[in-house]
Coordinates of C-alpha atoms and ligand atoms in Angstrom, one line a residue:
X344 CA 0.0 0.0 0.0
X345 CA 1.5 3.5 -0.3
X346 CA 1.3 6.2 1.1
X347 CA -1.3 8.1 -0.6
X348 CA -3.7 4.5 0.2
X349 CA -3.4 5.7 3.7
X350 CA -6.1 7.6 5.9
X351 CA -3.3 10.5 6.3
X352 CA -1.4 9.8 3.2
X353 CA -1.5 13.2 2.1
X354 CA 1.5 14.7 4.3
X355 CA 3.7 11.8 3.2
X356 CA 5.8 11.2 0.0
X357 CA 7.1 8.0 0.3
X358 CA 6.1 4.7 2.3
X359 CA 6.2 2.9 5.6
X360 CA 8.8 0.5 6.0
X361 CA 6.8 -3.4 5.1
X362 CA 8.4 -4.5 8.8
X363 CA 7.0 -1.7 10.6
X364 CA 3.6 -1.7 8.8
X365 CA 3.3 -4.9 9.9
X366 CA 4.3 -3.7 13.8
X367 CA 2.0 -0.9 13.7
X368 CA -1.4 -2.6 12.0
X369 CA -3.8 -3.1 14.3
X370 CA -6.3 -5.2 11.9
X371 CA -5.5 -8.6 12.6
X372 CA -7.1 -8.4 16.2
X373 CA -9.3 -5.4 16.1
X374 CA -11.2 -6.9 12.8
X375 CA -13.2 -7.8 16.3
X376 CA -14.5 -4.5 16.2
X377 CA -16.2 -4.4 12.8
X378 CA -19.5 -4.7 13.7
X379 CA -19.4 -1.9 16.5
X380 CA -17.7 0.3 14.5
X381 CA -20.2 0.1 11.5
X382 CA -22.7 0.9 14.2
X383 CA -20.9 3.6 15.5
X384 CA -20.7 5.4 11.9
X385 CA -24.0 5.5 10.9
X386 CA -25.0 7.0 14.1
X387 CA -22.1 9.5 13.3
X388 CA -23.7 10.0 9.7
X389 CA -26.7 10.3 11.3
X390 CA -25.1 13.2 13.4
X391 CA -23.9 14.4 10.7
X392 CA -26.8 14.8 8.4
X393 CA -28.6 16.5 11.5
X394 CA -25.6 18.7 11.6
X395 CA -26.1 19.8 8.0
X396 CA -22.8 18.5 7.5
X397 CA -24.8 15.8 5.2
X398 CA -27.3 16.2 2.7
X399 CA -30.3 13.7 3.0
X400 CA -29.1 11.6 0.5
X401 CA -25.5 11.8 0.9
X402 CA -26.1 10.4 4.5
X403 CA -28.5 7.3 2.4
X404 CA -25.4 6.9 0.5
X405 CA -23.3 6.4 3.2
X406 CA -25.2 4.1 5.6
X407 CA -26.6 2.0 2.8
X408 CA -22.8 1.6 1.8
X409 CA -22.3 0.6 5.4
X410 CA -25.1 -1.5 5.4
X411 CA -23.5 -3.2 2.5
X412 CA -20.1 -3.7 3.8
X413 CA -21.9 -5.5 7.1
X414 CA -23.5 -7.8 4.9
X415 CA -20.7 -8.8 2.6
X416 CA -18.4 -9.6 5.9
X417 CA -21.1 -12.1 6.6
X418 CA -20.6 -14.6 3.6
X419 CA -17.1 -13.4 2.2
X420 CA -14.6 -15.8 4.3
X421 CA -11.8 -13.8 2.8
X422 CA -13.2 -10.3 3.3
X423 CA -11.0 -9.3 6.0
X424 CA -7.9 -10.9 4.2
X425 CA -6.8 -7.2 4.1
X426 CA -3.8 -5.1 4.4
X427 CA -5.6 -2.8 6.4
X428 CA -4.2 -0.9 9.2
X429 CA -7.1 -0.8 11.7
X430 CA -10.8 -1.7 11.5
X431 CA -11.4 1.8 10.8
X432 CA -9.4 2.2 7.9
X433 CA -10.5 -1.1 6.5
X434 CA -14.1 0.2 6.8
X435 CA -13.5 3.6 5.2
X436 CA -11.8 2.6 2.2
X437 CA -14.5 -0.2 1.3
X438 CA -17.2 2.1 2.0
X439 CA -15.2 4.9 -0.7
X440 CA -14.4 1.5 -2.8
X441 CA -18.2 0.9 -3.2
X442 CA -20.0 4.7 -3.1
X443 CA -16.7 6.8 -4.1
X444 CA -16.1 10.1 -2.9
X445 CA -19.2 10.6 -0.6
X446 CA -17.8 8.0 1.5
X447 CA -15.0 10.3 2.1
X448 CA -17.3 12.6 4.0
X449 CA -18.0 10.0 6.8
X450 CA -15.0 10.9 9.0
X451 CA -15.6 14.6 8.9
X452 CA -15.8 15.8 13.0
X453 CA -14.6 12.4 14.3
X454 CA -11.1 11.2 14.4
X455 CA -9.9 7.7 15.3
X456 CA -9.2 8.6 18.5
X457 CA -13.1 9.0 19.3
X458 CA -14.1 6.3 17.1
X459 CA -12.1 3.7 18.6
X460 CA -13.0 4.2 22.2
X461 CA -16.5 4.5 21.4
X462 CA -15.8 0.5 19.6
X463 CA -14.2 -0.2 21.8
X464 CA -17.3 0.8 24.6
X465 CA -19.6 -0.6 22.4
X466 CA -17.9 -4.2 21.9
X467 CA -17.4 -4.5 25.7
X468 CA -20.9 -3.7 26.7
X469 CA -21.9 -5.9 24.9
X470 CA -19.7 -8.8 26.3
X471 CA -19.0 -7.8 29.8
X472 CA -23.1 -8.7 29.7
X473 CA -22.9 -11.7 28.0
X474 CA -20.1 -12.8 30.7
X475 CA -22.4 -11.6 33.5
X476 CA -25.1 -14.4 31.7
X477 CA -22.2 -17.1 31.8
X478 CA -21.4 -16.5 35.5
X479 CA -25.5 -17.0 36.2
X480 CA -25.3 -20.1 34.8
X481 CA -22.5 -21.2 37.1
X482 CA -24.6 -19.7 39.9
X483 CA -27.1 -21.9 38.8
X484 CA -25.5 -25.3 38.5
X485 CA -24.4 -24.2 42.0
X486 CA -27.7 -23.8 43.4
X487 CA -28.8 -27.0 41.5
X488 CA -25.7 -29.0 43.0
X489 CA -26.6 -28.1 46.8
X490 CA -30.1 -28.8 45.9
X491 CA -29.4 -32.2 44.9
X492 CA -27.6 -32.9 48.2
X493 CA -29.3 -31.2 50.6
X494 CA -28.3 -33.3 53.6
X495 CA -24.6 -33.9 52.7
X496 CA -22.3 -32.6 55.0
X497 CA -18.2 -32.1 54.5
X498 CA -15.9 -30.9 57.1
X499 CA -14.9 -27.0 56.9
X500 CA -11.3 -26.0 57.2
X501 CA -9.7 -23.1 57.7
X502 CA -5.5 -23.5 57.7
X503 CA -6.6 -26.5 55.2
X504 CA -7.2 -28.0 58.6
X505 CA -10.8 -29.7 59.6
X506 CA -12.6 -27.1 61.6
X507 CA -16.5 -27.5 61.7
X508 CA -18.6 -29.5 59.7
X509 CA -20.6 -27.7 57.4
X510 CA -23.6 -28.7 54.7
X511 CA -22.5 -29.1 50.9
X512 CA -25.2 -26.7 50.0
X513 CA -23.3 -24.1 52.9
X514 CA -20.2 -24.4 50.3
X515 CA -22.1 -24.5 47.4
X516 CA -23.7 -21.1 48.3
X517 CA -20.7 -19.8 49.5
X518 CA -19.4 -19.4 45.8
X519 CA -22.9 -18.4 44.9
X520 CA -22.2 -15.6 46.8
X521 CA -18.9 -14.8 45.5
X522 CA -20.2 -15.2 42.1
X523 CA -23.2 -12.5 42.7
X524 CA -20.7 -9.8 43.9
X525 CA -18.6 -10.4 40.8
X526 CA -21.6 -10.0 38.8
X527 CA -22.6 -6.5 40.7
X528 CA -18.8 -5.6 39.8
X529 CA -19.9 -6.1 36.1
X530 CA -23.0 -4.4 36.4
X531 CA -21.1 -0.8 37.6
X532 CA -18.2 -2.1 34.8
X533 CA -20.9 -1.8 32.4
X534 CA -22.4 1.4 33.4
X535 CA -19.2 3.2 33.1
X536 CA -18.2 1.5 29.8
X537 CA -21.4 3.1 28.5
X538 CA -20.4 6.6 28.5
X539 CA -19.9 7.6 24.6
X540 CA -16.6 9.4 23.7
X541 CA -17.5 10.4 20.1
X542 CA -17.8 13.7 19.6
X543 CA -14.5 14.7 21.3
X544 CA -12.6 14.0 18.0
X545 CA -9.1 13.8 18.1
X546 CA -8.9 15.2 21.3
X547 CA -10.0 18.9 21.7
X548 CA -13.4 17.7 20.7
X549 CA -15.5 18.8 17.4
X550 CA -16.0 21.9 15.8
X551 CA -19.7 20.7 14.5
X552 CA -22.7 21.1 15.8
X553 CA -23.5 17.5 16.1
X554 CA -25.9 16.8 18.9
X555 CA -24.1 14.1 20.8
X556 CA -26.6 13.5 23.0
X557 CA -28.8 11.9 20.4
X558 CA -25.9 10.2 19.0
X559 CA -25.5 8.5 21.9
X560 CA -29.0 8.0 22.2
X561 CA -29.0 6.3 19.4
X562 CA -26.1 4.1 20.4
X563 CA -27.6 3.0 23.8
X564 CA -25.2 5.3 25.6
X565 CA -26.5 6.4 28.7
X566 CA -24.6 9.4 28.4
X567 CA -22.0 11.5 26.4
X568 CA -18.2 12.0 28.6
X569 CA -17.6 15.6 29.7
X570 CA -14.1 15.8 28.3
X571 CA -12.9 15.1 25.2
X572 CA -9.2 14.9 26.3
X573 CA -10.1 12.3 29.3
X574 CA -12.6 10.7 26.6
X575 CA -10.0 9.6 24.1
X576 CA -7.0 9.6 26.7
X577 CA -8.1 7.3 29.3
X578 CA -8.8 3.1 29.4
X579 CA -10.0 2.9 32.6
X580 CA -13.1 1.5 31.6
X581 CA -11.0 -1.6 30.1
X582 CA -8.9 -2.0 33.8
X583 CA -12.1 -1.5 35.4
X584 CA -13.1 -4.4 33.1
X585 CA -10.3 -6.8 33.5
X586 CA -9.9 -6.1 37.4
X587 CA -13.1 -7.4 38.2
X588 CA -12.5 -10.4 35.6
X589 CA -9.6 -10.7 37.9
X590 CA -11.8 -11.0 40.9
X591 CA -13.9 -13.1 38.9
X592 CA -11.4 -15.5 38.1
X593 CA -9.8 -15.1 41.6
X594 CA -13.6 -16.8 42.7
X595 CA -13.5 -19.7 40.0
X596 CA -9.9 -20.2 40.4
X597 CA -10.3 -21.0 44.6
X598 CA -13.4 -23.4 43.7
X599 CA -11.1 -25.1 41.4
X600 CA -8.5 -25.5 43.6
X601 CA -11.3 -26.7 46.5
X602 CA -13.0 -29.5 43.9
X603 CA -9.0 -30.3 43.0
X604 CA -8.6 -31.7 46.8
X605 CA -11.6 -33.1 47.3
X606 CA -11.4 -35.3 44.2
X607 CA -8.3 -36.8 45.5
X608 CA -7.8 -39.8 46.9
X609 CA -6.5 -38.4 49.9
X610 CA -10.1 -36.8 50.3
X611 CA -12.3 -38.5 48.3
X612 CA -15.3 -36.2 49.1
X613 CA -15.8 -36.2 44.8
X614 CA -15.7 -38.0 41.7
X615 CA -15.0 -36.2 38.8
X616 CA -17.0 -37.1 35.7
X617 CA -15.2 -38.8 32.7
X618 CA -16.6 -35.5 31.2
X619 CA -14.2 -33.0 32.5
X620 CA -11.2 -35.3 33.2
X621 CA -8.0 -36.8 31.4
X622 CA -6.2 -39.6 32.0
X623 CA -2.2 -40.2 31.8
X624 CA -0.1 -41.6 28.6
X625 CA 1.8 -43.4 31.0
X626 CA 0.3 -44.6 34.1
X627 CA -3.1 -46.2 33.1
X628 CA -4.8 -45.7 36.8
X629 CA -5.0 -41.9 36.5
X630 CA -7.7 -39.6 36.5
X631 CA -6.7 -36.2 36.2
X632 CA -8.7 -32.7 37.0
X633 CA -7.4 -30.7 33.9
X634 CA -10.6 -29.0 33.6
X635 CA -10.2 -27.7 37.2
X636 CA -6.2 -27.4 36.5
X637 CA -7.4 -24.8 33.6
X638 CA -9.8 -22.9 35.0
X639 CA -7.3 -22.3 38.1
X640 CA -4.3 -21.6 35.8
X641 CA -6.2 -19.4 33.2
X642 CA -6.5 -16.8 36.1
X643 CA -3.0 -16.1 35.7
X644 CA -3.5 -15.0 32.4
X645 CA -6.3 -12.4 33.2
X646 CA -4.3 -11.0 36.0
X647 CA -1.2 -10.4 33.9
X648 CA -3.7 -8.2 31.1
X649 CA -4.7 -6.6 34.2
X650 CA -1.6 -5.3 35.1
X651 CA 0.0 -5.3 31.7
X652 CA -3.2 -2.2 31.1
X653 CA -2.0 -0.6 34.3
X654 CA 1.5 -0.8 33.2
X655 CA 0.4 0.0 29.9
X656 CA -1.6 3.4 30.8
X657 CA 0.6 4.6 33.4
X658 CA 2.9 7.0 32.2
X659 CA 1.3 8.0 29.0
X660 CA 0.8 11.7 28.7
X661 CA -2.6 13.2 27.8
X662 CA -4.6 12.4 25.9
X663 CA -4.4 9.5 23.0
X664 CA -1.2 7.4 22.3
X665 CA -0.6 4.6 20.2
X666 CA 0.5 2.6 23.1
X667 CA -3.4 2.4 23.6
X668 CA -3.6 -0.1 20.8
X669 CA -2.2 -2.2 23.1
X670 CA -5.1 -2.3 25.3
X671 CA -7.1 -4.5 22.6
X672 CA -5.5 -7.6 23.0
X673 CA -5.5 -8.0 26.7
X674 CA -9.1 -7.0 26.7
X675 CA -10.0 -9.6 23.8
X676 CA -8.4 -12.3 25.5
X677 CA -10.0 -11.5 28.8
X678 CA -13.4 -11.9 27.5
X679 CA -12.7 -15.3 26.0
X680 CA -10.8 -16.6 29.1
X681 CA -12.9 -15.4 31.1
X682 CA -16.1 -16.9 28.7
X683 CA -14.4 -20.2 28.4
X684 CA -13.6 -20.4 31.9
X685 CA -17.1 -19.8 33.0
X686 CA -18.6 -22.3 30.8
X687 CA -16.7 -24.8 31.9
X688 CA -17.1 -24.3 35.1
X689 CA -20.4 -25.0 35.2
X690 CA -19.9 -28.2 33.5
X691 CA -17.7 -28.8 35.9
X692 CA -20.2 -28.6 38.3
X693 CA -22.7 -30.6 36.6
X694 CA -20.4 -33.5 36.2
X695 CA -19.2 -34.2 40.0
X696 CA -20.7 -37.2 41.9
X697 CA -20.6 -36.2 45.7
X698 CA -19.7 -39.1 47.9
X699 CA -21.7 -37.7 51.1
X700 CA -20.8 -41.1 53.2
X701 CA -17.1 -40.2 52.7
X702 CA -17.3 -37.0 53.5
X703 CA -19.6 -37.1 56.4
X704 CA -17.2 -39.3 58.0
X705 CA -14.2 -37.2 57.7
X706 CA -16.6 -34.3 59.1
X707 CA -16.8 -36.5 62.1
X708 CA -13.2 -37.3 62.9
X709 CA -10.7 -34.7 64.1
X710 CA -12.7 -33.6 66.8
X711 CA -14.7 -30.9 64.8
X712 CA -17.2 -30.8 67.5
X713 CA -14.9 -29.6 70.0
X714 CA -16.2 -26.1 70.2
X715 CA -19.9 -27.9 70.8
X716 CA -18.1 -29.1 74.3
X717 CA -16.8 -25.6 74.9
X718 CA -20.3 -24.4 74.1
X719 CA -22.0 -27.0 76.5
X720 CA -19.7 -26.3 79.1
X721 CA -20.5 -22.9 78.8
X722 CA -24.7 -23.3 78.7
X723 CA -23.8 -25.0 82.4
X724 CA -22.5 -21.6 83.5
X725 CA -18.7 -22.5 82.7
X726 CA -16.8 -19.1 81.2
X727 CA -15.8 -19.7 77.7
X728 CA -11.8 -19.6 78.5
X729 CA -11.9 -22.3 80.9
X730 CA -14.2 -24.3 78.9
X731 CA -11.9 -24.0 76.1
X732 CA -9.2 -24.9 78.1
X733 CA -10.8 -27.9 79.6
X734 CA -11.9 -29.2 76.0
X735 CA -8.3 -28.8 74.9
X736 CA -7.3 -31.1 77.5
X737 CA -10.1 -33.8 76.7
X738 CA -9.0 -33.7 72.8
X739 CA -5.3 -34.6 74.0
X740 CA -7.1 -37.5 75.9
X741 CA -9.2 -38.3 73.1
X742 CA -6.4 -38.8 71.1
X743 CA -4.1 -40.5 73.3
X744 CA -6.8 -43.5 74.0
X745 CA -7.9 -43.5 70.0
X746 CA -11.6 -42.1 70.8
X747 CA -13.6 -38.9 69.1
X748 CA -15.2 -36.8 71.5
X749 CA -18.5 -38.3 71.0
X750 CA -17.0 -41.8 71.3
X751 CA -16.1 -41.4 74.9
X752 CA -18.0 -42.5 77.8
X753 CA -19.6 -40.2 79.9
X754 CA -17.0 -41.1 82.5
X755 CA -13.9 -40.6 80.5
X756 CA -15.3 -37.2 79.7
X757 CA -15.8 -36.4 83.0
X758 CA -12.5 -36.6 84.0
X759 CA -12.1 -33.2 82.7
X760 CA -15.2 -31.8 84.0
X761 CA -18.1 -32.8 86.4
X762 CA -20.2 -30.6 84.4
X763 CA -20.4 -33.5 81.7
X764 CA -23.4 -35.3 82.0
X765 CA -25.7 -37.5 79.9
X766 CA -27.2 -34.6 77.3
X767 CA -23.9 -34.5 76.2
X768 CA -24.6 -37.0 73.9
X769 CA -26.9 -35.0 71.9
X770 CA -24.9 -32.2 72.1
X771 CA -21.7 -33.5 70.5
X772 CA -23.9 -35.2 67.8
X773 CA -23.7 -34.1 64.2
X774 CA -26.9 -32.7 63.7
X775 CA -26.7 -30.8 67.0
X776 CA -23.2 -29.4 65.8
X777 CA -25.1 -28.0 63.0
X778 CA -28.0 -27.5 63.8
X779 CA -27.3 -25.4 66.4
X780 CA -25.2 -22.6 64.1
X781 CA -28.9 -21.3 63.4
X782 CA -28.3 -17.4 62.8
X783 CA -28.2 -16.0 59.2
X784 CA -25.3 -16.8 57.4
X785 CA -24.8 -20.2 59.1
X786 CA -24.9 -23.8 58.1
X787 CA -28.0 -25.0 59.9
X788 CA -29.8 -27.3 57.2
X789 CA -32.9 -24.1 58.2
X790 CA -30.9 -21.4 57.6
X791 CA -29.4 -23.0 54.8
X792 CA -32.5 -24.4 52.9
X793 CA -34.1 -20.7 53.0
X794 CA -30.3 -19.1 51.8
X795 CA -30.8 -21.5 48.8
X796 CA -34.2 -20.9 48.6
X797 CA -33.5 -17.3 48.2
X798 CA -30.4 -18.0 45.7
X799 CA -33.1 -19.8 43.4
X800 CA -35.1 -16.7 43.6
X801 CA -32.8 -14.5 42.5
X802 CA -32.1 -16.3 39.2
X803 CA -35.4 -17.0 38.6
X804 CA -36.5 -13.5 39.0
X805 CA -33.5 -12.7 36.7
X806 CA -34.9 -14.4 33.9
X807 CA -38.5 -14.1 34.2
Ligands
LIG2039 N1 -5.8 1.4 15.9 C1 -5.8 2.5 16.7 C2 -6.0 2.0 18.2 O1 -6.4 1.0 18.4 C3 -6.9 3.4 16.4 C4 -6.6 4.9 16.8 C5 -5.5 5.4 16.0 N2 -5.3 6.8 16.1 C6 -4.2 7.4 15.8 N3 -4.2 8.7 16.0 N4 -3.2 6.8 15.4 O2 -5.7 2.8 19.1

């Protein structure tokens, strides 16, 4: 191509060097764009003819040309086999390729600067929503996985140590909640994606009178940016945008890592499904959690195009630079990693057996009951630091004659204290243990059937 071909080949006599052409084009990965950016300049013609900048049916010309160019990317495989420097250079020359020199007209009060970040806005609405929908699926397979095991119980940890039992719904809900936070993150992402820059031109903003507002009215903006050189300078709708895929992906990656140990053998609270696992070229035995090893190692990646557009923005002066081109990529390949993770997440979900006897029995060994004794001891008027201490002392005996608190007699118990008497029993007993954690937020199987009650709720009243 030479220089003259170009959108600003009129300054230049001779051409860009083929390796840096190459460096500097942009079409490759913001092709992604097309459709957005078609939209975006018929709304702009559409200014534009209201501006009297267009005559009626200059501003036909252009949009059916537009509207031609759309179509034609639809069913010609090799359209976008195209020297091109950016999507909005490819778009402008077919469109004066097919209607001639009206087409030229289209750009007249924007500048790439504007058009791009409004593309860019409009591309990532779009898909920071469709994300939000993924992530509600995984909600749901959540909500449908502690439904079908209401009564299973697994021990909690904290220090990866056995703590307190707690229902499989309790967990299941847990990342429920995680996931609805991250989807409130998307929801404020959105809104301030949907700000529309055009309009502030290159970077001073335009000298026509194009009513903006109606512009971005006609866009689905819910409003227009106040300043044209933070407008076109600043991505911090796309770091807003990959920080909370971060957090996102932060959530999925800890439920990974959580359905990793349970599914070993060393655990055994899970069975993955043939569906999500591999097995080993060598050792014919194995079962491996790739799907799980993915979704945890795919966070990485999202955090590094977090910090590469921090990196990437922070010393840039005001307003645009092309170092901004940079931003595509990371962006792009957030929203598929984050859309591939998501769905396979909740197939994940949907193909784990839960083996409740297994787990049930490890949530009765290691004395996770001990704070019921404390707590029993304390109902009999004992003050919670000696209670503690005392149950301390009864685990060490526990363990040094093989028993579980609830295994001991009521005489070996009472070796620590003459407060022990019969109703320990029922005390120390499973359902007590969780029965009795009966405020909101705790794993009660009441508390716990109306928190996934209300979970089922929300989505429901999502879709409806
Ligand atoms: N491809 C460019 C980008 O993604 C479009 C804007 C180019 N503007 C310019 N003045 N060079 O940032």
């Amino acid at each position: 191509m030479s220089g003259t071909d170009k959108l600003w080949g009129g300054r230049f006599t001779g051409s860009a060097d083929a390796d840096f052409a190459e460096y500097n084009n942009s079409f490759r990965f913001d092709r992604r764009l097309f459709a957005a950016d078609i939209r975006a300049s018929v709304a702009h013609c559409n200014g534009l003819f209201h501006a009297g900048v267009l005559t009626r049916l200059e501003a036909e010309k252009i949009k059916n040309g537009l509207a031609t160019i759309f179509k034609r990317a639809d069913f010609d495989k090799n359209y976008f086999d195209d020297p091109s420097e950016d999507v909005h250079s490819f778009i402008e020359s077919k469109l004066v390729q097919l209607i001639g020199d009206t087409g030229r007209k289209l750009h007249t009060g924007r500048s790439r600067n504007d058009q791009v970040a409004t593309a860019f806005r409009l591309w990532l609405r779009e898909n920071v929503a469709e994300l939000s929908r993924l992530a509600r699926e995984v909600q749901r397979a959540l909500v449908d996985l502690a439904a079908a095991h209401r009564d299973a119980v697994l021990p909690g940890y904290t220090h990866l140590q056995r703590a307190q039992p707690v229902l499989w719904a309790h967990w299941c809900l847990a990342y429920f909640e995680m996931i609805a936070r991250d989807r409130e993150r998307f929801d404020e992402v959105w809104r301030r994606i949907n700000v529309m820059p055009l309009g502030s031109a290159a970077l001073a903003g335009t000298s026509y009178e194009v009513d903006r507002e109606s512009v971005a009215n006609e866009l689905g903006f819910d409003g227009i940016s106040a300043n044209s050189l933070d407008a076109v300078g600043d991505r911090d709708f796309a770091i807003d945008f990959t920080g909370a895929a971060s957090i996102l992906m932060m959530h999925l990656s800890r439920l990974a890592e959580d359905l990793i140990v349970y599914s070993t053998n060393e655990f055994g609270f899970i069975e993955l499904g043939d569906a999500i696992s591999t097995g080993s070229s060598l050792m014919p035995q194995k079962k491996n959690p790739d799907a799980l090893e993915l979704i945890r190692g795919k966070a990485a990646r999202v955090f590094g195009h977090n910090l590469a557009l921090l990196t990437l923005m922070k010393g840039l002066p005001l307003a645009y630079n092309k170092d901004m081109q940079e931003d595509k990529e990371a962006v792009f390949d957030t929203v598929d990693t984050v859309s591939g993770t998501l769905r396979v997440s909740a197939i994940v979900l949907r193909n784990i057996g839960i083996n409740a006897d297994r787990s049930r029995e490890a949530a009765m060994k290691g004395y996770l009951n001990a704070t019921e004794l404390a707590d029993y001891l304390v109902a009999k008027g004992v003050p919670f630091r000696t209670a503690h201490d005392t149950v301390g002392r009864a685990v060490l005996g526990g363990i040094e004659i093989g028993k579980e608190l609830h295994e001991m007699s009521i005489a070996e118990l009472r070796e620590f204290s003459t407060e022990i008497v019969d109703d320990v029993r029922e005390a120390l007993s499973l359902e007590s243990t969780l029965g009795s954690k009966n405020q909101i937020g705790g794993t009660s199987p009441e508390r716990v059937a109306e928190a996934l009650d209300a979970a089922r709720g929300d989505l429901d009243r999502e879709v409806r």
